[in-house]
Each structure stands twice: as structure tokens, then as C-alpha cells.
Coordinates of C-alpha atoms in Angstrom, one line a residue:
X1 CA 32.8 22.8 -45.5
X2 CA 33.1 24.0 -49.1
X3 CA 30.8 23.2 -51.6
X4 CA 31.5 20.6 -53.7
X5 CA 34.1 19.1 -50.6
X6 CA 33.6 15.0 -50.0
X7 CA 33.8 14.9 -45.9
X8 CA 36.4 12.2 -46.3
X9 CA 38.8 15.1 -47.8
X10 CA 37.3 17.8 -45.7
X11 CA 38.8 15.8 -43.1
X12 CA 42.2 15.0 -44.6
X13 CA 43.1 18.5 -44.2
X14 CA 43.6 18.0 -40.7
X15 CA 46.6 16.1 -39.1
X16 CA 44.5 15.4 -36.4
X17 CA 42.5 12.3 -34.9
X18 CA 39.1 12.6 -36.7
X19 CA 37.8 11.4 -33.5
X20 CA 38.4 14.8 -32.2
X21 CA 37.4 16.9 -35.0
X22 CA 33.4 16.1 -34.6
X23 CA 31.3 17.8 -31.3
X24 CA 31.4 15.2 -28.1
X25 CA 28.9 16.2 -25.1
X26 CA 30.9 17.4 -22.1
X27 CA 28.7 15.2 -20.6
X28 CA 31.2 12.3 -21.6
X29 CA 34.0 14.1 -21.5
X30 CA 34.0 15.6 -17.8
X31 CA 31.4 14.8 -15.8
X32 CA 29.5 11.3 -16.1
X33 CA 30.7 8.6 -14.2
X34 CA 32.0 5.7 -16.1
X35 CA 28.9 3.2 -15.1
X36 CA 26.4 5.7 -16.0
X37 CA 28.0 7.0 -19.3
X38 CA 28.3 2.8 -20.1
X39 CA 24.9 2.7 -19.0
X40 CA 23.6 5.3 -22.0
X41 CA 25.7 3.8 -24.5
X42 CA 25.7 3.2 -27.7
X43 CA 26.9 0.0 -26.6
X44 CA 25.0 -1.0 -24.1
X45 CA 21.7 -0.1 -25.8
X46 CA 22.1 -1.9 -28.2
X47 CA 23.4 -5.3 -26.1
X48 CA 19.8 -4.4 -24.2
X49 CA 17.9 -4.8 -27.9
X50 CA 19.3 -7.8 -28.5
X51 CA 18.8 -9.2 -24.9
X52 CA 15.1 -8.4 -25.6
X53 CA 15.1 -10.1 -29.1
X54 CA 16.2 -12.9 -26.8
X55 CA 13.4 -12.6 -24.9
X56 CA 11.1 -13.0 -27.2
X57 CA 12.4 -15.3 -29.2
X58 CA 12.8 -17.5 -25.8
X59 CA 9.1 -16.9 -24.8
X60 CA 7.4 -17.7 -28.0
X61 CA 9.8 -20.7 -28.6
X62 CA 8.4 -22.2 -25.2
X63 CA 5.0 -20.9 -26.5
X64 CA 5.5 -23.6 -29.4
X65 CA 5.9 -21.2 -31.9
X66 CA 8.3 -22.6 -34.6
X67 CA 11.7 -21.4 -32.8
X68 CA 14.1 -24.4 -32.1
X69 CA 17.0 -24.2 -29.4
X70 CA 19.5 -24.1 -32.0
X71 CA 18.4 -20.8 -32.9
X72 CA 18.0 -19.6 -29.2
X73 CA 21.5 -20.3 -28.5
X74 CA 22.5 -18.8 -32.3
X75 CA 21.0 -15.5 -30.7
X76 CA 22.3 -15.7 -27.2
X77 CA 25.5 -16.1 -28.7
X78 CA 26.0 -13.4 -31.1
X79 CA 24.5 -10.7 -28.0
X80 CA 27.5 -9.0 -27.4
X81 CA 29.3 -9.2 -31.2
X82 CA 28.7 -5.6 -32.4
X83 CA 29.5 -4.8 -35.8
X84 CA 29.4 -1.0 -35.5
X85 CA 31.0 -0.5 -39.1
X86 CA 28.3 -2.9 -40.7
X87 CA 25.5 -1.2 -39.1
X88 CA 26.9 2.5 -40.0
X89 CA 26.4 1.1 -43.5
X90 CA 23.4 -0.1 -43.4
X91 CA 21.7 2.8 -41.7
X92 CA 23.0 4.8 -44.8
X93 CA 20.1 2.2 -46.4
X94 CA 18.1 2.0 -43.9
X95 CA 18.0 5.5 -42.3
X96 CA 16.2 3.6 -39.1
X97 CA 18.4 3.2 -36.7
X98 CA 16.6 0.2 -34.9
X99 CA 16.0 -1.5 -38.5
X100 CA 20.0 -1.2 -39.4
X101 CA 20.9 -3.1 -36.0
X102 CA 17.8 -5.9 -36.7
X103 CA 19.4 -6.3 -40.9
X104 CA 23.2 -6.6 -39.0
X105 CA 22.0 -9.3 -36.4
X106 CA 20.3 -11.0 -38.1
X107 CA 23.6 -11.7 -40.3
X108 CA 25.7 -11.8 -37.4
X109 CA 23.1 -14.7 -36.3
X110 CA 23.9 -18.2 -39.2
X111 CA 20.4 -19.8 -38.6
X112 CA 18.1 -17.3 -36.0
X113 CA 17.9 -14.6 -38.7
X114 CA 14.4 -15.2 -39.6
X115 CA 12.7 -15.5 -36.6
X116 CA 14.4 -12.5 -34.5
X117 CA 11.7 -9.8 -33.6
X118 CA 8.6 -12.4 -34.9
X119 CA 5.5 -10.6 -34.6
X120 CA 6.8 -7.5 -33.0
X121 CA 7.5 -3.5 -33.7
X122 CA 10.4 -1.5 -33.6
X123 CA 8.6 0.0 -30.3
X124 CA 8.9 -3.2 -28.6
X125 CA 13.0 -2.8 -28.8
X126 CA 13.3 1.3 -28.1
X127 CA 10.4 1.7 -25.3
X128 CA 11.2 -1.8 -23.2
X129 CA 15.0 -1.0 -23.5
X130 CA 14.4 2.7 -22.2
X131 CA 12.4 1.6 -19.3
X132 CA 15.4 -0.9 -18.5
X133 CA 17.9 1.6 -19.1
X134 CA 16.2 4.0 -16.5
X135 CA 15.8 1.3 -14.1
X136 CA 19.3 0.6 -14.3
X137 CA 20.2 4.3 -14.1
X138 CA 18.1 4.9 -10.8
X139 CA 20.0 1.9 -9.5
X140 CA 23.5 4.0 -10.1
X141 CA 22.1 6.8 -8.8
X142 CA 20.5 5.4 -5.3
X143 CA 23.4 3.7 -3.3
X144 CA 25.4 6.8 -4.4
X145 CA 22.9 9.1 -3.1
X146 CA 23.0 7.1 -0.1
X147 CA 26.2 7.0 1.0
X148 CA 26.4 10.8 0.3
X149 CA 23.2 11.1 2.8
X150 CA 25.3 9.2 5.3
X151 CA 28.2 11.5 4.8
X152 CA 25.1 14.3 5.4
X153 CA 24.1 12.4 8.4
X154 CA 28.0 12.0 9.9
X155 CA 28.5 16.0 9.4
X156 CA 25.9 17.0 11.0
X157 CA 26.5 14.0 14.4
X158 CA 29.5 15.9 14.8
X159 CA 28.6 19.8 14.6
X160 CA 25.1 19.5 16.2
X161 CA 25.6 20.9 19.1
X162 CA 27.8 23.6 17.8
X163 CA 26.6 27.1 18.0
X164 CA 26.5 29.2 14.8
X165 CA 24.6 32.3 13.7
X166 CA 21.7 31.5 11.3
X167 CA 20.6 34.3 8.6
X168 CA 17.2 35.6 7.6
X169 CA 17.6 37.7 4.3
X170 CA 20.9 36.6 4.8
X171 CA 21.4 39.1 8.1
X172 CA 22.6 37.5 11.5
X173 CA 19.5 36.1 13.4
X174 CA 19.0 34.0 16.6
X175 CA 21.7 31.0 16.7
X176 CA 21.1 27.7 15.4
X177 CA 24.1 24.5 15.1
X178 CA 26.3 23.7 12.1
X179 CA 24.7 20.4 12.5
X180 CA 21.2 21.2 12.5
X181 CA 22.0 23.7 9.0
X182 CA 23.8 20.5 7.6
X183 CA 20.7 17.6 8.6
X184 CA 18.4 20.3 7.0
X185 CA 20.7 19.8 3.8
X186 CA 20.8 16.1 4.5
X187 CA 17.2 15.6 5.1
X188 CA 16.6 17.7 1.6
X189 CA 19.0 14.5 0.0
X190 CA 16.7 12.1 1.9
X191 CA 13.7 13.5 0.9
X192 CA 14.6 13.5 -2.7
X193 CA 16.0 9.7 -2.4
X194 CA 12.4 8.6 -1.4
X195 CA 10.8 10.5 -4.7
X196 CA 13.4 8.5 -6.6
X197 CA 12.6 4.8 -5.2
X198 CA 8.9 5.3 -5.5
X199 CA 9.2 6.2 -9.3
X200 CA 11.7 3.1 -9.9
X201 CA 9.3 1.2 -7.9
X202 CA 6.6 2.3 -10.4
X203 CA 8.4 1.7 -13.5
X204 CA 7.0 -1.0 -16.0
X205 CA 8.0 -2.3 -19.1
X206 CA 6.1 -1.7 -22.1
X207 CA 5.8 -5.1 -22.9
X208 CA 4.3 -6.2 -26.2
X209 CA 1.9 -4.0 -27.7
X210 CA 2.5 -4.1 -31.6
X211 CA 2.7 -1.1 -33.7
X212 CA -1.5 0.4 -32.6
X213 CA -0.9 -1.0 -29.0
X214 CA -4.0 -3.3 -29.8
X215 CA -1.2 -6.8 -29.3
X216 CA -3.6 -8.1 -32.5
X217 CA -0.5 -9.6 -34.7
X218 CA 0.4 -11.6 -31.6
X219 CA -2.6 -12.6 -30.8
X220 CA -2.5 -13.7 -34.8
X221 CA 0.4 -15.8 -33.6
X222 CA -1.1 -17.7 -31.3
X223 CA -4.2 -18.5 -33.2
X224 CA -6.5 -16.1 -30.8
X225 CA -5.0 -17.8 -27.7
X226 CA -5.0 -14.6 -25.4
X227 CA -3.4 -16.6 -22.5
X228 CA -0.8 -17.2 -24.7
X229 CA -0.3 -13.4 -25.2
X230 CA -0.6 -12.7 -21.7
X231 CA 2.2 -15.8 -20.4
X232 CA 4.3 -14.0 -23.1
X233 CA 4.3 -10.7 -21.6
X234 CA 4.8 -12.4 -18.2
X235 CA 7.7 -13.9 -19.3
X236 CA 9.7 -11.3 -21.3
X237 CA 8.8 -9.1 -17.5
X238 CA 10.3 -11.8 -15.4
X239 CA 13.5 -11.9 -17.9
X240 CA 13.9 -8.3 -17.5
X241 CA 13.2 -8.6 -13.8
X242 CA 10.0 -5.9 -13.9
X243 CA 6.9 -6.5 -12.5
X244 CA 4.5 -6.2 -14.7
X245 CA 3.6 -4.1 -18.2
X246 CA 1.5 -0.9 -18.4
X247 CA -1.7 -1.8 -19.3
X248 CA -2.7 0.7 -21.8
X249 CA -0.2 1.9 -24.1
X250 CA -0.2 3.3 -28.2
X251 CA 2.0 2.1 -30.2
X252 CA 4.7 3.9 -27.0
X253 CA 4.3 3.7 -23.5
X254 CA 2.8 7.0 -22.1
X255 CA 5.3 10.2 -22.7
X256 CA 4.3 11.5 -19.4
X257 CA 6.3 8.4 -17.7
X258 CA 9.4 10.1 -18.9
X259 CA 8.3 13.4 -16.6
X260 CA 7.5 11.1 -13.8
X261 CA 11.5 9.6 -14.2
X262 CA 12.8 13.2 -14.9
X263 CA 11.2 14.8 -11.9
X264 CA 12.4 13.0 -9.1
X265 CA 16.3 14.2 -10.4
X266 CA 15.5 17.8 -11.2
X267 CA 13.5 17.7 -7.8
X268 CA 17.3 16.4 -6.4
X269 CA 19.2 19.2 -8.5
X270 CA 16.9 22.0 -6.6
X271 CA 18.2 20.9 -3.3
X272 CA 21.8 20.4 -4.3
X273 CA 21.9 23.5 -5.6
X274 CA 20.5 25.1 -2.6
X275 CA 22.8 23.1 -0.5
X276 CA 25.7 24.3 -2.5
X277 CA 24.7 27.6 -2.8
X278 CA 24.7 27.8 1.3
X279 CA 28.0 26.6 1.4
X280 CA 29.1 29.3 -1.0
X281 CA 27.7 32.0 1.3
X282 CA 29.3 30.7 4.3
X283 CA 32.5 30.3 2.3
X284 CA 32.4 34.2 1.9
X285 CA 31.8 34.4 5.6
X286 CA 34.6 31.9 6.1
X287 CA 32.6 30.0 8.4
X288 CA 33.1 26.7 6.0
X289 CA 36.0 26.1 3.7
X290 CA 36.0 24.0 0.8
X291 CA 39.9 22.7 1.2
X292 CA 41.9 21.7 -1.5
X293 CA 41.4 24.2 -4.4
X294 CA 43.4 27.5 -4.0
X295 CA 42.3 30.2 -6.0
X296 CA 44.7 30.9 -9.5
X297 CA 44.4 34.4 -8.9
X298 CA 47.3 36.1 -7.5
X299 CA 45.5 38.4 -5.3
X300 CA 43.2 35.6 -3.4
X301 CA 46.0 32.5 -3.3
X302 CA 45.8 32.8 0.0
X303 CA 42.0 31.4 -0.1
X304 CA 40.1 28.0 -1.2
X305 CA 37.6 28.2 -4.2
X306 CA 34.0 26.9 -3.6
X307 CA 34.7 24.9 -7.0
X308 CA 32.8 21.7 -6.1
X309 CA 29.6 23.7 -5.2
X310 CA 30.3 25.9 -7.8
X311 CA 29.9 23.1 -10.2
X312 CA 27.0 21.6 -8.5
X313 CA 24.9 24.5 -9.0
X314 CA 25.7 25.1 -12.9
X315 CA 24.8 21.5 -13.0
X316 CA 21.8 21.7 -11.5
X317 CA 20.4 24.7 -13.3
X318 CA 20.9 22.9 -16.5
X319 CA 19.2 19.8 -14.8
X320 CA 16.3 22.0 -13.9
X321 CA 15.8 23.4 -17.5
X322 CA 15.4 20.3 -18.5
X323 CA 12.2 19.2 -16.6
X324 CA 9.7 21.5 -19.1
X325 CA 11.4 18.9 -21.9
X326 CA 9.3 16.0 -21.4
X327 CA 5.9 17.7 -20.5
X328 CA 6.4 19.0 -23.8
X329 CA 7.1 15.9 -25.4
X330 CA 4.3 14.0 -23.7
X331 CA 2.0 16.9 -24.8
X332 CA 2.6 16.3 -28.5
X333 CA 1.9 12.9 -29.0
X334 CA -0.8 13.1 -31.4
X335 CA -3.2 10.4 -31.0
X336 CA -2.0 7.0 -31.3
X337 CA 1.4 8.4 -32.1
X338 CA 3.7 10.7 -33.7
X339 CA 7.3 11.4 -33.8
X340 CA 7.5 14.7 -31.5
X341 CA 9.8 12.8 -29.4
X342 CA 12.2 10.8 -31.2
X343 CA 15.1 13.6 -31.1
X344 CA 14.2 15.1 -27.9
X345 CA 14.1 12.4 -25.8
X346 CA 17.6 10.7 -26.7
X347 CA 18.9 13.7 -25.9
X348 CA 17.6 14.7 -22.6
X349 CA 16.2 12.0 -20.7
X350 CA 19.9 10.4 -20.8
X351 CA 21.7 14.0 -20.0
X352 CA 19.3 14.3 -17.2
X353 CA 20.3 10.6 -15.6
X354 CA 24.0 11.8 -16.0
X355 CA 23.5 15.2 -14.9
X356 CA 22.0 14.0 -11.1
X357 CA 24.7 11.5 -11.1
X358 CA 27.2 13.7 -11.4
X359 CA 25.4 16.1 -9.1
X360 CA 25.8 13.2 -6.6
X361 CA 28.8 12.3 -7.0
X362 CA 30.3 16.0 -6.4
X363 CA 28.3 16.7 -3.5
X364 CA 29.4 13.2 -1.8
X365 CA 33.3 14.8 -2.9
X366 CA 32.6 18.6 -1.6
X367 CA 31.1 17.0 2.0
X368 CA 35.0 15.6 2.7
X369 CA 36.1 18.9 1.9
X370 CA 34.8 20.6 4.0
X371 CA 36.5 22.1 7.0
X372 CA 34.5 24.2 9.6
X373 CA 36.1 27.3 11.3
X374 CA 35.0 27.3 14.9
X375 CA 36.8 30.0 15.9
X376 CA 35.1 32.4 13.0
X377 CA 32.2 30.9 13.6
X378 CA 33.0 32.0 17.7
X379 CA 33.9 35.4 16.4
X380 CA 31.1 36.0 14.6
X381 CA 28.8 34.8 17.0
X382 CA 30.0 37.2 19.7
X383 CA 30.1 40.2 17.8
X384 CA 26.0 39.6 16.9
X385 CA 24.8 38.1 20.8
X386 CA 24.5 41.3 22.3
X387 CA 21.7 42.3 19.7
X388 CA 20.6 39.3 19.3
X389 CA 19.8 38.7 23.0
X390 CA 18.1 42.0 23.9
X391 CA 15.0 40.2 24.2
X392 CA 16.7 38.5 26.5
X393 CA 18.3 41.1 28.7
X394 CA 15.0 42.6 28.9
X395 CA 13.7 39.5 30.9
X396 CA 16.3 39.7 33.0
X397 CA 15.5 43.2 33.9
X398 CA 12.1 42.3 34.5
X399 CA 12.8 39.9 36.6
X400 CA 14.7 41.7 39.3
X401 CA 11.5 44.1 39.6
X402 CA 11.7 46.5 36.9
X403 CA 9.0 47.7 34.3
X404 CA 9.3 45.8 31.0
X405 CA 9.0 49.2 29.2
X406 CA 11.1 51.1 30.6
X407 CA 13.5 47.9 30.1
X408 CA 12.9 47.7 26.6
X409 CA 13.3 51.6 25.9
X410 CA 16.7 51.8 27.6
X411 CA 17.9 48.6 25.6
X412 CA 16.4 50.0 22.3
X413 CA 17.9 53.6 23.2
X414 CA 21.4 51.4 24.1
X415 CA 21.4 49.6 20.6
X416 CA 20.9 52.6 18.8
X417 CA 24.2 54.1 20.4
X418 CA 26.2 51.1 19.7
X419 CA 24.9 50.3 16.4
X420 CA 27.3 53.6 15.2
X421 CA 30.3 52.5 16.8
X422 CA 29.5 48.5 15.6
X423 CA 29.5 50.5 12.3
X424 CA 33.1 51.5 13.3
X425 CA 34.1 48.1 14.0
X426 CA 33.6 48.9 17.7
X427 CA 32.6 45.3 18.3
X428 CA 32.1 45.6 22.1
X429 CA 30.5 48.9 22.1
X430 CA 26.9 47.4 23.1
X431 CA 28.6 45.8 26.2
X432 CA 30.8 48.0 27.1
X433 CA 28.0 50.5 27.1
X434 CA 25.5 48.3 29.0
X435 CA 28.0 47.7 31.9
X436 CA 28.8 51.7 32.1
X437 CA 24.8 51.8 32.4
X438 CA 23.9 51.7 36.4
X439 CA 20.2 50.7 35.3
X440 CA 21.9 47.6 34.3
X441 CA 23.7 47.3 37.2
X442 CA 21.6 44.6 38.7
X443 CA 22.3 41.8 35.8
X444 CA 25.7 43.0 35.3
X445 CA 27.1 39.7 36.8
X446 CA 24.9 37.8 34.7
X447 CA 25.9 38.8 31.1
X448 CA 27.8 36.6 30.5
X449 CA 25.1 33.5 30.8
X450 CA 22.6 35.6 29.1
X451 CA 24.5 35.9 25.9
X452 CA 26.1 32.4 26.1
X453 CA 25.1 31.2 22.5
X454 CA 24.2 27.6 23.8
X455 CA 21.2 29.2 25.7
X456 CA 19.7 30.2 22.1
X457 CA 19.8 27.1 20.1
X458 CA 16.9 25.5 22.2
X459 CA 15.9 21.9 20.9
X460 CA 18.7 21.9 17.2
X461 CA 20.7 19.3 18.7
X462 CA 17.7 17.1 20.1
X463 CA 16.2 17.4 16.4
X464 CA 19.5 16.6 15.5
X465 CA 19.4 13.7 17.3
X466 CA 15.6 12.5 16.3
X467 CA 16.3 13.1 12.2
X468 CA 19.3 10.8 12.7
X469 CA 17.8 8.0 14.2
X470 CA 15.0 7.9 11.2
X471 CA 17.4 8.5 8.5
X472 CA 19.6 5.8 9.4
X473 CA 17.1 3.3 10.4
X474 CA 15.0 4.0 6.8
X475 CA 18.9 3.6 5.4
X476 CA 19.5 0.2 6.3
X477 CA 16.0 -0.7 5.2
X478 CA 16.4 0.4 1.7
X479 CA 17.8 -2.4 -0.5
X480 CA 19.6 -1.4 -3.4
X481 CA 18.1 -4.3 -6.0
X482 CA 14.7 -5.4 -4.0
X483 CA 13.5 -9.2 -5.2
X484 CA 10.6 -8.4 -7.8
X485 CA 7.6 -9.6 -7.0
X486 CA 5.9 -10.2 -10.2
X487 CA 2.0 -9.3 -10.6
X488 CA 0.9 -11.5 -13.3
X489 CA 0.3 -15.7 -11.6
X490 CA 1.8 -18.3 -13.0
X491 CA -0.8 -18.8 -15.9
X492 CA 0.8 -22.5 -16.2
X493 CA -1.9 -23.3 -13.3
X494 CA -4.9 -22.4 -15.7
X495 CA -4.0 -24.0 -18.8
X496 CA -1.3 -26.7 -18.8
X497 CA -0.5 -26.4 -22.8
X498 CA 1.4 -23.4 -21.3
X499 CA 5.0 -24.1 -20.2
X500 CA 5.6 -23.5 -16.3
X501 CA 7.6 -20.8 -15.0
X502 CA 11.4 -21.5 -14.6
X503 CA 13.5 -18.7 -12.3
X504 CA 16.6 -17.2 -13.1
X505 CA 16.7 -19.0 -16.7
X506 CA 18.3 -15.6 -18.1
X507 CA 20.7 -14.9 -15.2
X508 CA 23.8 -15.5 -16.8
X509 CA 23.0 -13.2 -19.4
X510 CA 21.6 -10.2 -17.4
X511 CA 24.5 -10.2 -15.0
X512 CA 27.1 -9.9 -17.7

């Protein structure tokens, strides 16, 4: 822009949308899903402020604090009626973004103005609304990760008991089963769901904590009632259906909670990407397909591009960058506080929520793509057996009387022959040799069972079996929004100045 250039005429030089003349995150644009992008918005962020002004204002009103229900209903009213113009205005003022919103509420509100955020920080708003956000996040991701597990689970069912080669340095090596490569995969997912219930089952809010963490200018409120405090806390956690608060916390909850949120996901990205980067390898072997996607190329139309895990893995590297991120951030919190983190974290601890969805989602895509070519898989397989099995053939030499040395030098001496015709594309070189050997001549007849494939993937589809059973029994065990069991008793029992609990008084808010 040149010097001395207003933006407003900067941008009157283009006959475009100024919508699309500012950066947008591809993020948005391409890959998040439509509940988790909702999820991180602007929007919805906010909506969760105000549902926490509500909170408080509901808590403290049945604390007798002077709040009438008039004002209650002003602010349950005005929730969702965002003036995003007014507030760009006032943060010009302001140049707080939480404060802006609080100054445009509180107009939006006729009579509740005064007593919205009474006795309370900014930190109250941002950290509880983070924690709620991430809990609502891990609830996207889990039943998607699920079902994409199931589809895991469903793959492998149907190929476990189908021979393929397996690879060591990525060289042929004794058989395994499609399905036992794809529960490995699956049991990877599985693995990585559990990590990701345990941390949402873990999260807390906040709760109230002023701006020192020390809850002193509530305590103020309630005239040094510190049952008071405590029923307040309870009640803002059973309106945003958490447990309980973290005990200690500055003027933020602990930075490091952030890593414990981030690393379940980039744990997750590791094995898609290691998934996906299989399939890519056995897409150049053309043992697996991914259908649908022919190259643009005009000298490989003929083939279908591993787009999907192609994706999946540039995803997932970016995910797994951004793990260092919040170590760092947690790190550089001087003291009670400082402001190391402000930037950082909008940035990557919602990228990193809409990264592993979209991981998710993809791979759930890429597994109904997938088309498996038996008779490759066959061909392959029979070119590699003879090799493979000299171990094998060996036995079956000793066993009609001869010397195991003398076995093992001839097939060693037989290999090396072959292995320069193989070279030549001879593929039955090392049989057609062995059955031109009379040394040979008394297993001769039973070559063909010895290198049957099905004789070399011992227990796969057994384990198969066993890993299914689990997984699907600890499946339809998991529920997707458990009942919270809140920590904190019903303090209404010890002192009867304070208002019993009422369930569910919030629902018709929360489920909007």
C-alpha cells in the first residue's frame, strides 16, 4: 500500500469483493468441516462468552447478590444478537478484544448492563470458553474417529485371512494378511481414540479465579462467605456441564493443559500418516488402489492417484509441528502471568482441532476407496515363496533322512543360481531349478504345500479375530456425551441460606 493511501481507497482500486482481497486460512477454505470451523468461530466464541456472563450473573443472582430476573432474562435474551460492526468499532477504542464485546453487550442488554461480568476478569470469559470450546471439539472429533475405526475394523473382517507379502526395509519378507496390516492400522486409530477420551475426561473449567487466581474480589462479594464462592463455582461447572474447576490456577489456567489437549491429536496425525504412507507404498506395488482419482498426467491416466493419503500425510506433518507450540507457550508464562500466549494460542490450538478433524474425516473417505488387487497381491506372492520358504524346504529335506547341512548348502547354492535369472524376470527359475535337482527329488510332490502362502501367516487371522472382538466391544461402550458426574456436593445440605441445586435449568440454552 502506498504511503499516504487510506485502506478504504487502497481497496477501491479493486473491482473485486473486499472479502476476497484480505488472507483467509485454508483451514476454512478447504479442509475443516462445517461443525468444527462453526465450532472455532468468531461466532460461536463469542455466543460461549455471553453464555458464561449468563452464568454468572444466574449464580450470584440465586446467591442474593443484587441481580433481579428481569435482568437475567434481559441477558438470556440478547445471547445470540451480535453486533459485529458495533464491536469492530469499539475495539478501534478498546484495542481488547474481550472488553469491546463486554461495552457492545452491555448496550445490546436495556437493563442487565451493569451487572454483566460482576466481580470477574476478562480470564474468566477467554480461559472457561477455551476449555468449553475444546470439549466440544473432542466431541466432533470422537464419534468421527469412531466410525472411521469401524470402517478399520470392517476392512480388515474381510481381508484377514488373505495372504499378502509383508516388507522389512521395505523388501518381501515372510507373508502376513491384508487384514491383519489393516487392524494394525486400525488398532493405531483405536489407540489414539483412548488418548483423546482420557484428556476430555480430564478437562476442567477454569472457573472463577479473579485477575491473581487468589478468588479475593469474590469472596469481597459475598462478605467473606467462602461457601458462597465455592456454590458459585459449582454452579457456573454444572451449567457448562464440567465436573469440577482446577484447583490452582494464576490469573489462566495452567498453559501445559493446552499440550495435554494438543497431544492426543498430533499423537493421532503420527499414525494417520503412517497409515497413509503404507497405502502409498502399496499403491506403487499396486497391491491397493485408491479408486476414483485418475491421474491428470497424460502418461499415467491409466492409474489412480493416492490423493486422499496424499493429503492426509501433508496434514499431519503440519499437525505434528505444531505440538512444540504449546510446550513453548506454557514455558513462558512468567510467574503469575504474562502475555506469551495470547497470539500463539488462537492460532494453533484451534488449527490443531481442525487439522485432526480433517485428518479424520479423509481417512474415513480414503478407507471406501480402497480396492484391493488379489490377483497382484497372488502374483507377487508367488514370485517371492520360493525364497521365502527355503527354511522351509530345508525341513522337509530333513525330514525324509537327510543332513540339515548339506540341505541348507544345496538350497543356498540353488538360490544363488536363480537369484540371476529372477534378476532377468525369470520368475520360476528357483523352481524350475529345484525340480531339475534329483537331491530334491524326494519332496518334489510336496512343493506345492510347502510354498502354499496360507501355511506362512500362522495365527494373523486368529489375532485378527481376538483385536475385533475388543475393539468392537470397548466401541459400543464408549458414549459419545457421558452424564457428568459433578465432584463438588450439593453445598445446599451444609448451609441452607444457599439455594439448592436445580438440573438442567440452562438446557434450552446450551442445546441451541
Amino acid at each position: 500500500m502506498e504511503e499516504g493511501v487510506s485502506e478504504v481507497d487502497y481497496f477501491s482500486n479493486f473491482k473485486v469483493d473486499r472479502h476476497f482481497l484480505h488472507y483467509h486460512s485454508p483451514f476454512t477454505a478447504c479442509y475443516s468441516s462445517q461443525e468444527m470451523s462453526h465450532n472455532f468461530s468468531q461466532y460461536n466464541r463469542i455466543v460461549t462468552w455471553r453464555k458464561l456472563w449468563l452464568y454468572l450473573a444466574k449464580a450470584q443472582q440465586m446467591l442474593n447478590v443484587d441481580i433481579t430476573l428481569a435482568q437475567i432474562e434481559d441477558i438470556k435474551n440478547n445471547i445470540y444478537n451480535i453486533n459485529f460492526e458495533a464491536y469492530e468499532e469499539e475495539a478501534k477504542n478498546t484495542r481488547n478484544d474481550v472488553m469491546a464485546h463486554l461495552k457492545v453487550f452491555m448496550k445490546c442488554c436495556n437493563i442487565a448492563g451493569p451487572i454483566i461480568g460482576l466481580g470477574v476478569s476478562s480470564s474468566y470469559i477467554t480461559d472457561n470458553a477455551d476449555l468449553i470450546l475444546f470439549r466440544d471439539a473432542f466431541n466432533i472429533i470422537t464419534p468421527k474417529l469412531m466410525n472411521c475405526i469401524e470402517k478399520f475394523c470392517a476392512f480388515s473382517e474381510k481381508y484377514r485371512e488373505t495372504p499378502t507379502l509383508s516388507y522389512i526395509h521395505n523388501l518381501p519378507s515372510q507373508p502376513t494378511t491384508v487384514g491383519k496390516r489393516a487392524a494394525i492400522w486400525g488398532d493405531g486409530l483405536y489407540s489414539s481414540l483412548q488418548k483423546i477420551i482420557k484428556v476430555k475426561s480430564e478437562l476442567k473449567l477454569r472457573g472463577i479465579k479473579d485477575i491473581s487466581g487468589t478468588q479475593a474480589s469474590i469472596l469481597r462479594l459475598f462478605d467473606g462467605d467462602k461457601e458462597k464462592v465455592k456454590f458459585l463455582e459449582f454452579r457456573i461447572c454444572q451449567y457448562a456441564s464440567f465436573p469440577s474447576t482446577y484447583p490452582l490456577c494464576t490469573q489462566i489456567y495452567p498453559r501445559i493443559i493446552d499440550y495435554d489437549c494438543i497431544y492426543p491429536l498430533t499423537r493421532l496425525a503420527s499414525i494417520i500418516c503412517k497409515i497413509c504412507g503404507d497405502i502409498r507404498l502399496l499403491c506403487n506395488f499396486k497391491e491397493i488402489e485408491e479408486m476414483g482419482r485418475k491421474s491428470c498426467n497424460m502418461y499415467q491416466s491409466h492409474l489412480n492417484v493416492p490423493v486422499s493419503s496424499e493429503r492426509c500425510c501433508s496434514l499431519a506433518r503440519y499437525l505434528m509441528n505444531l505440538s512444540i507450540n504449546p510446550l513453548h507457550t506454557a514455558s513462558n508464562q512468567w510467574l503469575e502471568r504474562s502475555l506469551d500466549d495470547c497470539v500463539n494460542r488462537r492460532i494453533v490450538l484451534a488449527e490443531a482441532f481442525i487439522a485432526a478433524d480433517s485428518l479424520v474425516e479423509t481417512l474415513s473417505g480414503l478407507v471406501d476407496q480402497l480396492e484391493v488387487n488379489l490377483k497382484i497381491i497372488d502374483s507377487r506372492l508367488k514370485k517371492e515363496m520360493p525364497y521365502l520358504a527355503s527354511n522351509y524346504l530345508v525341513s522337509a529335506m530333513v525330514s525324509t533322512g537327510r543332513y540339515r547341512n548339506e540341505a541348507d548348502c544345496k538350497i543356498q547354492d540353488l538360490g544363488t543360481q536363480s537369484s540371476h535369472k529372477y534378476k532377468d524376470l525369470e520368475d520360476e527359475a528357483f523352481i524350475s531349478n529345484l525340480l531339475k535337482d534329483t537331491y530334491f527329488s524326494p519332496i518334489h510332490s510336496d512343493i506345492p504345500s510347502i510354498l502354499d502362502p496360507v501355511n506362512f501367516i500362522g495365527m494373523s487371522s486368529h489375532q485378527v479375530s481376538l483385536w475385533l472382538h475388543n475393539v468392537r466391544s470397548a466401541l459400543s461402550k464408549i458414549q459419545t456425551s457421558e452424564p457428568i458426574k459433578f465432584v463438588y456436593e450439593n453445598p445446599h445440605e451444609k448451609n441452607p441460606e444457599i439455594p439448592p441445586v436445580v438440573e438442567s435449568e440452562f438446557d434450552e440454552i446450551n442445546n441451541q
